[in-house]
Amino acid sequence: MTGGDSVRIIKRTTDRIPDSGSFEVKLPDKSFYFYWDDNPGRRSVRQVDDSHQALEKAKSFARGHRLE
């Protein structure tokens, strides 16, 4: 893989579960998802990050793949 434009981060949300969703790191051949929930009670049960933490993890992951 070459070039930074081949990696994108897309925010995914749903109306069914408010204040939650995922960040999709879209590579040319595969996608990786970083799930988040901004409801503290639900987040502890689901064991996921809040939206800021998930976005930072997605960005870090994407940066690593841009360098390859």
Short mmCIF file of C-alpha atoms in Angstrom, two decimals:
data_model
loop_
_atom_site.label_atom_id
_atom_site.label_comp_id
_atom_site.label_asym_id
_atom_site.label_seq_id
_atom_site.Cartn_x
_atom_site.Cartn_y
_atom_site.Cartn_z
CA MET A 1 0.00 0.00 0.00
CA THR A 2 1.25 3.44 -0.83
CA GLY A 3 -0.01 6.95 -0.23
CA GLY A 4 -1.90 8.46 2.66
CA ASP A 5 -5.13 8.90 0.69
CA SER A 6 -5.77 5.16 0.69
CA VAL A 7 -6.68 5.17 4.42
CA ARG A 8 -9.86 6.89 5.62
CA ILE A 9 -11.63 7.24 8.97
CA ILE A 10 -15.43 7.22 8.82
CA LYS A 11 -17.67 7.93 11.80
CA ARG A 12 -20.61 5.49 12.02
CA THR A 13 -23.62 6.09 14.27
CA THR A 14 -27.14 4.73 14.63
CA ASP A 15 -30.37 6.21 15.95
CA ARG A 16 -31.17 2.93 17.69
CA ILE A 17 -28.50 3.41 20.37
CA PRO A 18 -27.95 7.13 21.02
CA ASP A 19 -24.49 8.46 21.90
CA SER A 20 -22.69 5.42 20.52
CA GLY A 21 -21.14 4.19 17.31
CA SER A 22 -17.82 3.35 15.75
CA PHE A 23 -14.99 4.79 13.75
CA GLU A 24 -14.22 2.74 10.67
CA VAL A 25 -10.63 2.81 9.49
CA LYS A 26 -11.06 1.95 5.84
CA LEU A 27 -8.06 0.47 4.10
CA PRO A 28 -8.11 -0.48 0.41
CA ASP A 29 -8.70 -4.15 1.17
CA LYS A 30 -10.20 -4.26 4.68
CA SER A 31 -11.88 -2.20 7.41
CA PHE A 32 -11.18 -2.03 11.14
CA TYR A 33 -13.69 -0.70 13.66
CA PHE A 34 -13.12 1.20 16.90
CA TYR A 35 -16.35 1.16 18.91
CA TRP A 36 -17.37 3.92 21.32
CA ASP A 37 -20.16 4.83 23.71
CA ASP A 38 -20.53 8.21 25.40
CA ASN A 39 -23.01 6.89 28.00
CA PRO A 40 -20.78 6.05 31.02
CA GLY A 41 -23.04 3.32 32.43
CA ARG A 42 -23.50 1.56 29.13
CA ARG A 43 -19.81 2.03 28.25
CA SER A 44 -18.69 0.16 31.38
CA VAL A 45 -20.99 -2.77 30.57
CA ARG A 46 -19.95 -2.89 26.92
CA GLN A 47 -16.28 -2.31 27.80
CA VAL A 48 -15.67 0.21 25.02
CA ASP A 49 -14.02 3.63 24.90
CA ASP A 50 -15.70 7.01 24.77
CA SER A 51 -15.79 8.76 21.38
CA HIS A 52 -12.62 10.79 21.99
CA GLN A 53 -10.57 7.75 23.03
CA ALA A 54 -11.88 5.66 20.13
CA LEU A 55 -11.09 8.43 17.63
CA GLU A 56 -7.53 8.76 18.94
CA LYS A 57 -7.04 4.98 18.66
CA ALA A 58 -8.45 5.02 15.11
CA LYS A 59 -6.15 7.91 14.13
CA SER A 60 -3.11 6.17 15.58
CA PHE A 61 -3.99 2.94 13.78
CA ALA A 62 -4.54 4.82 10.50
CA ARG A 63 -1.22 6.66 10.83
CA GLY A 64 0.56 3.34 11.23
CA HIS A 65 -0.97 2.03 8.03
CA ARG A 66 -0.20 5.21 6.10
CA LEU A 67 3.50 4.70 6.83
CA GLU A 68 3.59 1.19 5.38
#
